[in-house]
Short mmCIF file of C-alpha atoms in Angstrom, two decimals:
data_model
loop_
_atom_site.label_atom_id
_atom_site.label_comp_id
_atom_site.label_asym_id
_atom_site.label_seq_id
_atom_site.Cartn_x
_atom_site.Cartn_y
_atom_site.Cartn_z
CA UNK W 1 2.96 -129.62 -59.30
CA UNK W 2 5.06 -127.28 -61.53
CA UNK W 3 3.55 -123.98 -61.82
CA UNK W 4 4.17 -123.85 -65.76
CA UNK W 5 1.42 -127.11 -65.30
CA UNK W 6 -1.74 -125.29 -64.07
CA UNK W 7 -1.84 -122.09 -64.11
CA UNK W 8 -4.06 -120.44 -62.26
CA UNK W 9 -6.33 -118.59 -65.50
CA UNK W 10 -5.54 -114.89 -63.10
CA UNK W 11 -1.29 -115.94 -63.73
CA UNK W 12 -0.91 -117.66 -66.26
CA UNK W 13 1.89 -116.98 -68.56
CA UNK W 14 -0.04 -115.69 -71.14
CA UNK W 15 -2.00 -112.72 -68.71
CA UNK W 16 0.83 -109.78 -70.27
CA UNK W 17 -0.07 -111.27 -74.13
CA UNK W 18 -3.37 -111.41 -73.21
CA UNK W 19 -3.72 -107.60 -71.57
CA UNK W 20 -1.94 -106.49 -74.70
CA UNK W 21 -4.42 -108.03 -76.58
CA UNK W 22 -7.97 -106.80 -74.63
CA UNK W 23 -5.76 -103.49 -74.76
CA UNK W 24 -5.82 -103.32 -78.94
CA UNK W 25 -9.08 -104.19 -78.84
CA UNK W 26 -10.70 -101.65 -75.98
CA UNK W 27 -8.19 -98.67 -76.64
CA UNK W 28 -8.66 -98.96 -80.53
CA UNK W 29 -12.07 -98.64 -80.57
CA UNK W 30 -13.64 -97.19 -78.45
CA UNK W 31 -11.06 -94.99 -76.41
CA UNK W 32 -7.80 -94.99 -73.68
CA UNK W 33 -10.19 -92.60 -71.31
CA UNK W 34 -13.20 -94.52 -71.29
CA UNK W 35 -11.94 -98.24 -70.96
CA UNK W 36 -10.96 -98.51 -67.11
CA UNK W 37 -8.89 -101.04 -65.81
CA UNK W 38 -12.02 -103.34 -64.39
CA UNK W 39 -13.71 -103.39 -68.30
CA UNK W 40 -10.09 -104.20 -69.52
CA UNK W 41 -8.88 -106.84 -66.89
CA UNK W 42 -12.84 -108.40 -67.59
CA UNK W 43 -12.19 -108.38 -71.16
CA UNK W 44 -8.08 -109.84 -70.79
CA UNK W 45 -9.90 -112.20 -67.78
CA UNK W 46 -7.38 -111.49 -65.00
CA UNK W 47 -7.29 -110.03 -62.00
CA UNK W 48 -6.76 -106.40 -61.59
CA UNK W 49 -3.67 -108.06 -59.31
CA UNK W 50 -1.94 -110.01 -61.73
CA UNK W 51 -2.51 -107.06 -64.08
CA UNK W 52 -0.81 -105.03 -61.44
CA UNK W 53 1.53 -107.32 -61.49
CA UNK W 54 2.61 -106.94 -65.64
CA UNK W 55 2.35 -103.16 -65.63
CA UNK W 56 2.64 -100.05 -62.39
CA UNK W 57 0.45 -98.02 -63.56
CA UNK W 58 -2.31 -97.56 -66.02
CA UNK W 59 0.30 -95.17 -68.15
CA UNK W 60 2.47 -97.79 -68.16
CA UNK W 61 -0.33 -100.10 -69.87
CA UNK W 62 -0.83 -97.31 -72.34
CA UNK W 63 3.02 -96.82 -72.91
CA UNK W 64 2.68 -100.77 -73.64
CA UNK W 65 -0.24 -101.01 -75.53
CA UNK W 66 1.43 -98.37 -78.47
CA UNK W 67 4.72 -100.08 -77.91
CA UNK W 68 2.75 -103.58 -78.84
CA UNK W 69 1.65 -102.07 -82.03
CA UNK W 70 4.65 -100.35 -83.01
CA UNK W 71 6.37 -102.85 -82.77
CA UNK W 72 4.18 -105.90 -84.89
CA UNK W 73 5.00 -106.24 -88.00
CA UNK W 74 0.73 -107.23 -89.11
CA UNK W 75 -0.09 -103.85 -87.61
CA UNK W 76 -1.51 -103.04 -90.85
CA UNK W 77 1.05 -99.82 -92.51
CA UNK W 78 3.91 -101.41 -90.63
CA UNK W 79 3.19 -104.45 -93.19
CA UNK W 80 2.36 -102.90 -96.38
CA UNK W 81 5.71 -100.35 -96.09
CA UNK W 82 7.19 -103.62 -96.37
CA UNK W 83 6.02 -105.18 -98.54
CA UNK W 84 8.32 -107.40 -100.93
CA UNK W 85 5.85 -107.55 -103.94
CA UNK W 86 5.35 -103.53 -104.02
CA UNK W 87 7.46 -101.18 -105.18
CA UNK W 88 8.64 -97.93 -103.27
CA UNK W 89 6.36 -95.93 -104.36
CA UNK W 90 3.38 -98.55 -104.42
CA UNK W 91 3.76 -99.02 -101.21
CA UNK W 92 3.35 -95.13 -99.84
CA UNK W 93 0.33 -95.29 -102.25
CA UNK W 94 -0.92 -98.38 -100.49
CA UNK W 95 -0.07 -96.86 -97.31
CA UNK W 96 -3.87 -94.57 -97.10
CA UNK W 97 -6.01 -97.88 -98.38
CA UNK W 98 -5.15 -98.74 -94.51
CA UNK W 99 -7.46 -96.25 -93.33
CA UNK W 100 -10.32 -97.38 -95.43
CA UNK W 101 -10.16 -100.53 -94.59
CA UNK W 102 -11.66 -102.50 -91.25
CA UNK W 103 -14.36 -102.23 -88.54
CA UNK W 104 -16.15 -99.52 -88.77
CA UNK W 105 -17.04 -97.14 -87.03
CA UNK W 106 -12.85 -96.50 -88.71
CA UNK W 107 -10.97 -95.52 -85.81
CA UNK W 108 -7.77 -94.15 -88.11
CA UNK W 109 -4.49 -94.01 -86.58
CA UNK W 110 -3.57 -96.02 -82.77
CA UNK W 111 -0.97 -92.67 -81.93
CA UNK W 112 -2.87 -89.54 -83.89
CA UNK W 113 -5.47 -90.76 -80.90
CA UNK W 114 -3.27 -91.18 -78.58
CA UNK W 115 -1.95 -87.73 -78.85
CA UNK W 116 -6.10 -86.11 -78.79
CA UNK W 117 -5.91 -88.49 -75.43
CA UNK W 118 -3.18 -87.79 -73.67
CA UNK W 119 -2.29 -84.30 -73.90
CA UNK W 120 0.72 -84.53 -71.44
CA UNK W 121 3.84 -84.15 -73.71
CA UNK W 122 5.29 -86.34 -70.72
CA UNK W 123 2.96 -88.86 -70.82
CA UNK W 124 4.63 -92.31 -71.64
CA UNK W 125 2.42 -93.15 -74.02
CA UNK W 126 2.89 -90.33 -75.93
CA UNK W 127 6.87 -90.55 -75.53
CA UNK W 128 6.24 -93.82 -77.67
CA UNK W 129 2.92 -92.51 -80.15
CA UNK W 130 5.64 -89.47 -80.97
CA UNK W 131 8.88 -91.89 -81.25
CA UNK W 132 6.89 -93.92 -83.87
CA UNK W 133 5.35 -90.91 -85.91
CA UNK W 134 8.59 -89.52 -86.39
CA UNK W 135 10.59 -92.87 -87.29
CA UNK W 136 7.40 -93.56 -89.59
CA UNK W 137 7.67 -90.16 -91.16
CA UNK W 138 11.95 -91.36 -91.82
CA UNK W 139 10.26 -94.62 -93.34
CA UNK W 140 7.92 -92.52 -95.83
CA UNK W 141 11.61 -90.09 -97.04
CA UNK W 142 13.42 -93.51 -97.44
CA UNK W 143 10.61 -94.71 -99.63
CA UNK W 144 10.12 -91.71 -101.79
CA UNK W 145 14.24 -91.84 -102.03
CA UNK W 146 14.07 -95.14 -102.74
CA UNK W 147 11.25 -94.56 -105.30
CA UNK W 148 13.30 -91.89 -107.01
CA UNK W 149 11.85 -88.80 -105.57
CA UNK W 150 14.42 -85.11 -104.66
CA UNK W 151 13.86 -83.70 -101.46
CA UNK W 152 12.78 -87.36 -100.23
CA UNK W 153 12.48 -86.00 -96.44
CA UNK W 154 10.60 -83.16 -97.08
CA UNK W 155 8.44 -85.47 -99.26
CA UNK W 156 8.50 -87.80 -96.63
CA UNK W 157 6.85 -85.51 -93.65
CA UNK W 158 4.32 -84.43 -96.84
CA UNK W 159 3.33 -87.82 -97.88
CA UNK W 160 2.43 -88.09 -93.59
CA UNK W 161 0.84 -84.54 -93.15
CA UNK W 162 -1.48 -86.43 -95.13
CA UNK W 163 -1.65 -89.58 -94.15
CA UNK W 164 -2.50 -88.03 -90.65
CA UNK W 165 -5.21 -85.70 -91.91
CA UNK W 166 -6.60 -89.00 -93.32
CA UNK W 167 -6.26 -90.51 -90.32
CA UNK W 168 -8.71 -87.31 -88.32
CA UNK W 169 -11.28 -87.64 -91.24
CA UNK W 170 -11.50 -90.92 -91.37
CA UNK W 171 -12.32 -91.19 -87.83
CA UNK W 172 -14.22 -87.57 -87.96
CA UNK W 173 -16.42 -88.84 -90.48
CA UNK W 174 -16.29 -92.22 -90.70
CA UNK W 175 -15.79 -92.35 -94.01
CA UNK W 176 -12.97 -94.14 -96.48
CA UNK W 177 -12.87 -91.28 -98.52
CA UNK W 178 -10.52 -88.98 -97.58
CA UNK W 179 -8.16 -91.86 -97.77
CA UNK W 180 -8.56 -91.88 -101.42
CA UNK W 181 -7.84 -87.74 -101.69
CA UNK W 182 -5.02 -88.35 -99.33
CA UNK W 183 -4.10 -91.03 -101.91
CA UNK W 184 -4.13 -88.59 -104.64
CA UNK W 185 -2.80 -85.95 -103.01
CA UNK W 186 0.15 -87.78 -102.33
CA UNK W 187 0.75 -89.58 -105.99
CA UNK W 188 0.74 -85.30 -106.75
CA UNK W 189 3.52 -84.82 -105.00
CA UNK W 190 5.74 -87.74 -105.26
CA UNK W 191 5.00 -87.13 -109.25
CA UNK W 192 5.91 -83.28 -108.54
CA UNK W 193 9.28 -84.55 -106.79
CA UNK W 194 10.71 -86.88 -109.39
CA UNK W 195 9.28 -84.18 -112.91
CA UNK I 1 -36.22 -58.19 -54.88
CA UNK I 2 -35.74 -59.35 -58.37
CA UNK I 3 -33.81 -62.30 -58.38
CA UNK I 4 -31.77 -60.52 -61.74
CA UNK I 5 -30.18 -58.50 -59.22
CA UNK I 6 -28.96 -61.18 -56.33
CA UNK I 7 -29.48 -63.86 -58.64
CA UNK I 8 -27.27 -67.08 -56.42
CA UNK I 9 -24.12 -67.73 -57.29
CA UNK I 10 -25.13 -71.55 -58.64
CA UNK I 11 -28.43 -70.26 -60.98
CA UNK I 12 -27.63 -67.00 -62.17
CA UNK I 13 -28.34 -66.11 -65.82
CA UNK I 14 -24.33 -66.55 -66.46
CA UNK I 15 -24.23 -70.52 -65.43
CA UNK I 16 -25.10 -71.14 -68.68
CA UNK I 17 -22.17 -69.44 -70.28
CA UNK I 18 -20.05 -70.21 -67.42
CA UNK I 19 -20.32 -73.60 -67.71
CA UNK I 20 -19.27 -73.48 -71.91
CA UNK I 21 -16.20 -71.10 -70.52
CA UNK I 22 -15.26 -73.69 -68.17
CA UNK I 23 -15.36 -76.87 -71.53
CA UNK I 24 -13.76 -74.35 -73.70
CA UNK I 25 -10.73 -74.58 -71.63
CA UNK I 26 -10.65 -77.62 -70.00
CA UNK I 27 -12.20 -80.09 -72.30
CA UNK I 28 -10.20 -78.58 -75.38
CA UNK I 29 -7.25 -78.56 -72.97
CA UNK I 30 -7.13 -82.31 -70.90
CA UNK I 31 -9.72 -84.06 -72.83
CA UNK I 32 -12.77 -84.30 -72.99
CA UNK I 33 -13.32 -87.78 -70.79
CA UNK I 34 -10.77 -86.72 -68.38
CA UNK I 35 -13.00 -83.92 -67.44
CA UNK I 36 -15.64 -85.16 -64.97
CA UNK I 37 -19.12 -82.96 -64.32
CA UNK I 38 -17.30 -82.17 -61.07
CA UNK I 39 -14.91 -80.59 -62.02
CA UNK I 40 -16.40 -78.45 -64.88
CA UNK I 41 -19.01 -77.33 -62.61
CA UNK I 42 -16.17 -76.45 -59.61
CA UNK I 43 -14.41 -73.89 -63.49
CA UNK I 44 -17.66 -72.65 -63.86
CA UNK I 45 -18.81 -72.15 -59.88
CA UNK I 46 -22.52 -73.79 -60.40
CA UNK I 47 -23.74 -76.61 -58.44
CA UNK I 48 -24.20 -80.41 -60.50
CA UNK I 49 -28.01 -79.59 -59.77
CA UNK I 50 -27.82 -75.83 -62.12
CA UNK I 51 -25.66 -77.97 -64.43
CA UNK I 52 -28.66 -80.55 -64.51
CA UNK I 53 -31.25 -77.98 -64.84
CA UNK I 54 -29.29 -76.30 -67.81
CA UNK I 55 -27.85 -79.49 -70.18
CA UNK I 56 -29.70 -82.71 -68.98
CA UNK I 57 -26.83 -85.27 -69.98
CA UNK I 58 -22.83 -84.74 -70.13
CA UNK I 59 -22.97 -85.29 -74.11
CA UNK I 60 -25.61 -82.67 -73.86
CA UNK I 61 -23.45 -80.37 -72.67
CA UNK I 62 -20.02 -81.63 -75.22
CA UNK I 63 -22.28 -81.16 -78.00
CA UNK I 64 -22.80 -77.54 -76.31
CA UNK I 65 -18.78 -77.29 -75.90
CA UNK I 66 -18.24 -77.57 -79.67
CA UNK I 67 -21.69 -75.96 -81.17
CA UNK I 68 -20.38 -72.70 -79.04
CA UNK I 69 -16.44 -73.60 -80.87
CA UNK I 70 -18.44 -73.68 -83.63
CA UNK I 71 -20.43 -70.90 -84.28
CA UNK I 72 -17.46 -68.22 -82.23
CA UNK I 73 -16.19 -65.30 -84.81
CA UNK I 74 -13.49 -65.17 -82.44
CA UNK I 75 -12.58 -68.53 -82.92
CA UNK I 76 -8.90 -68.30 -84.46
CA UNK I 77 -9.83 -70.37 -87.95
CA UNK I 78 -13.54 -69.03 -87.88
CA UNK I 79 -11.69 -65.69 -87.20
CA UNK I 80 -9.08 -65.80 -89.41
CA UNK I 81 -10.82 -66.74 -93.51
CA UNK I 82 -13.56 -64.05 -92.57
CA UNK I 83 -10.31 -61.64 -92.72
CA UNK I 84 -11.02 -58.37 -95.09
CA UNK I 85 -7.79 -57.05 -94.78
CA UNK I 86 -6.81 -60.19 -96.29
CA UNK I 87 -6.97 -61.45 -100.63
CA UNK I 88 -8.80 -65.08 -100.08
CA UNK I 89 -5.38 -67.71 -101.05
CA UNK I 90 -3.97 -64.90 -98.49
CA UNK I 91 -6.55 -66.18 -96.02
CA UNK I 92 -6.58 -69.87 -96.76
CA UNK I 93 -2.71 -70.13 -96.35
CA UNK I 94 -3.22 -68.06 -92.67
CA UNK I 95 -5.27 -70.91 -91.50
CA UNK I 96 -2.29 -73.09 -91.51
CA UNK I 97 -1.07 -70.67 -88.61
CA UNK I 98 -3.88 -70.14 -86.52
CA UNK I 99 -2.27 -74.53 -85.22
CA UNK I 100 0.90 -73.10 -84.48
CA UNK I 101 -0.36 -70.17 -81.82
CA UNK I 102 -1.55 -69.90 -79.17
CA UNK I 103 -1.33 -72.02 -75.13
CA UNK I 104 1.36 -75.01 -74.70
CA UNK I 105 0.89 -77.87 -75.35
CA UNK I 106 -1.33 -77.46 -78.26
CA UNK I 107 -3.44 -79.14 -78.55
CA UNK I 108 -4.91 -79.09 -82.71
CA UNK I 109 -8.29 -78.44 -83.32
CA UNK I 110 -11.47 -79.67 -81.18
CA UNK I 111 -13.03 -81.37 -83.95
CA UNK I 112 -11.14 -83.16 -85.09
CA UNK I 113 -10.09 -83.96 -81.10
CA UNK I 114 -13.80 -84.90 -80.36
CA UNK I 115 -14.05 -87.38 -83.88
CA UNK I 116 -11.11 -89.15 -81.83
CA UNK I 117 -12.55 -89.14 -78.11
CA UNK I 118 -16.43 -89.95 -78.65
CA UNK I 119 -15.87 -93.12 -81.15
CA UNK I 120 -19.94 -93.54 -81.40
CA UNK I 121 -20.61 -92.03 -84.64
CA UNK I 122 -23.92 -90.52 -83.23
CA UNK I 123 -22.84 -89.24 -80.08
CA UNK I 124 -24.44 -86.02 -80.51
CA UNK I 125 -21.44 -84.21 -80.33
CA UNK I 126 -19.77 -86.09 -82.98
CA UNK I 127 -23.00 -84.75 -84.89
CA UNK I 128 -21.95 -81.53 -84.27
CA UNK I 129 -18.14 -81.41 -85.12
CA UNK I 130 -18.26 -83.82 -88.65
CA UNK I 131 -21.39 -81.02 -89.90
CA UNK I 132 -18.62 -78.21 -88.78
CA UNK I 133 -16.28 -79.90 -90.71
CA UNK I 134 -17.86 -80.84 -93.71
CA UNK I 135 -18.97 -76.79 -93.60
CA UNK I 136 -15.37 -75.82 -92.84
CA UNK I 137 -14.27 -78.02 -95.61
CA UNK I 138 -16.84 -76.24 -98.02
CA UNK I 139 -15.91 -73.11 -96.93
CA UNK I 140 -12.69 -73.55 -98.44
CA UNK I 141 -13.94 -74.51 -101.24
CA UNK I 142 -15.29 -71.00 -101.92
CA UNK I 143 -12.67 -69.40 -100.94
CA UNK I 144 -10.31 -71.47 -102.77
CA UNK I 145 -12.92 -70.41 -106.05
CA UNK I 146 -12.77 -67.01 -105.28
CA UNK I 147 -8.34 -67.35 -105.27
CA UNK I 148 -9.43 -68.30 -108.77
CA UNK I 149 -8.43 -72.20 -108.29
CA UNK I 150 -9.73 -74.64 -110.94
CA UNK I 151 -11.72 -77.79 -109.08
CA UNK I 152 -12.81 -75.74 -106.49
CA UNK I 153 -14.37 -77.93 -103.91
CA UNK I 154 -11.46 -80.92 -104.18
CA UNK I 155 -9.41 -77.90 -103.65
CA UNK I 156 -11.44 -77.38 -100.74
CA UNK I 157 -10.80 -80.72 -99.55
CA UNK I 158 -7.18 -81.35 -99.91
CA UNK I 159 -6.72 -78.21 -97.98
CA UNK I 160 -8.78 -78.99 -94.91
CA UNK I 161 -6.83 -82.55 -95.14
CA UNK I 162 -3.39 -80.33 -94.45
CA UNK I 163 -5.08 -78.37 -92.43
CA UNK I 164 -6.79 -81.45 -89.88
CA UNK I 165 -3.42 -83.82 -90.53
CA UNK I 166 -1.47 -80.44 -89.17
CA UNK I 167 -3.63 -80.91 -86.53
CA UNK I 168 -3.23 -84.26 -85.88
CA UNK I 169 0.72 -83.24 -85.31
CA UNK I 170 0.94 -80.35 -83.73
CA UNK I 171 -0.92 -82.43 -81.00
CA UNK I 172 0.66 -85.00 -80.60
CA UNK I 173 3.93 -83.62 -81.54
CA UNK I 174 3.41 -80.73 -80.03
CA UNK I 175 5.67 -78.99 -82.04
CA UNK I 176 4.05 -75.90 -84.50
CA UNK I 177 6.54 -76.99 -87.16
CA UNK I 178 3.62 -79.31 -89.29
CA UNK I 179 1.93 -76.03 -89.61
CA UNK I 180 4.74 -74.52 -91.90
CA UNK I 181 4.47 -78.09 -93.54
CA UNK I 182 1.13 -77.90 -94.37
CA UNK I 183 0.76 -74.22 -95.40
CA UNK I 184 3.71 -74.81 -97.82
CA UNK I 185 1.69 -77.70 -99.52
CA UNK I 186 -1.26 -75.51 -99.65
CA UNK I 187 0.48 -73.46 -101.02
CA UNK I 188 1.88 -75.25 -103.58
CA UNK I 189 -1.61 -76.91 -103.93
CA UNK I 190 -3.47 -72.98 -104.93
CA UNK I 191 -0.31 -72.56 -107.35
CA UNK I 192 -1.23 -75.88 -109.41
CA UNK I 193 -4.80 -75.24 -109.29
CA UNK I 194 -4.17 -71.38 -110.65
CA UNK I 195 -1.11 -71.88 -112.74
#
């Protein structure tokens, strides 16, 4: 009998995908460090043995979780920055709204959160998170340039700073209001760079 | 023999202070959730029994840690906001420099970090963190008013947003540069409110 027709539930082709789906729920919602491998395997309906067939260590699971979010075109910040129905300036401002929606308690930015949870700068998950956020900042700068802003690289850094501040605050307060304040200041930053 | 002259090492009058000193090192530097009670007790040179004579639970230790930082006049953000040698505007701008100094890897704001690490909005540590940061935001607004800014409450919220964004970024990147960018934008926000 081909293994692919009746895979055992703990070693099916979707095991890696189920692990990553479980991380995107549990690591994001309750945190990386409090989520043990046992809980993750239970949520993914796989055995620990299967998890360690796919990943050499929990650190590799964490890095794969962050890479999966970073590479997901449906991750709201990725989706909004590529919305063809919005002009560059509107895409940049809509970005802040992604922090205010979603399940409560609000949990902000998974990459900012990884920075807090993984204090070792050489942790493979932190490297993924920092690389994504540097690229994210570059994308904000490129959109600012498309929107006609002068000093677009600096504008991009400032928009990213406001995004991360709002991410930290919506998380701490479980309140969407800081995202609106960040959006208003981001609009002013863009306006100043276009006047 | 009076107990105070020769207190047993595990139950001396300084046990609570030693526990809090250990949290201010370990919880801040490596994180709250990865620091177990056993490691904390070893660093504080006390027994677990003594820890639980002073605190009902780890959650209470966490709340006491955050309250100790919040109430410490020597905590750099508290110290800089009360510096008599600086005018209100200079105090506000100097605040960002506190995020760029200190031991590497940079760990940003302990209250922002607590928001990430403690996802339950009812956690006693989160309540302490959120209350401190709301008061901190009010203090920034009051200093902005003293500096002559119009709309000082909004200015205070914006300066806090920039502070928390810089805190998140210096932590994620282990790089002081975002604190300088935040300071520059904070100066522009203040200037706009005074023009």
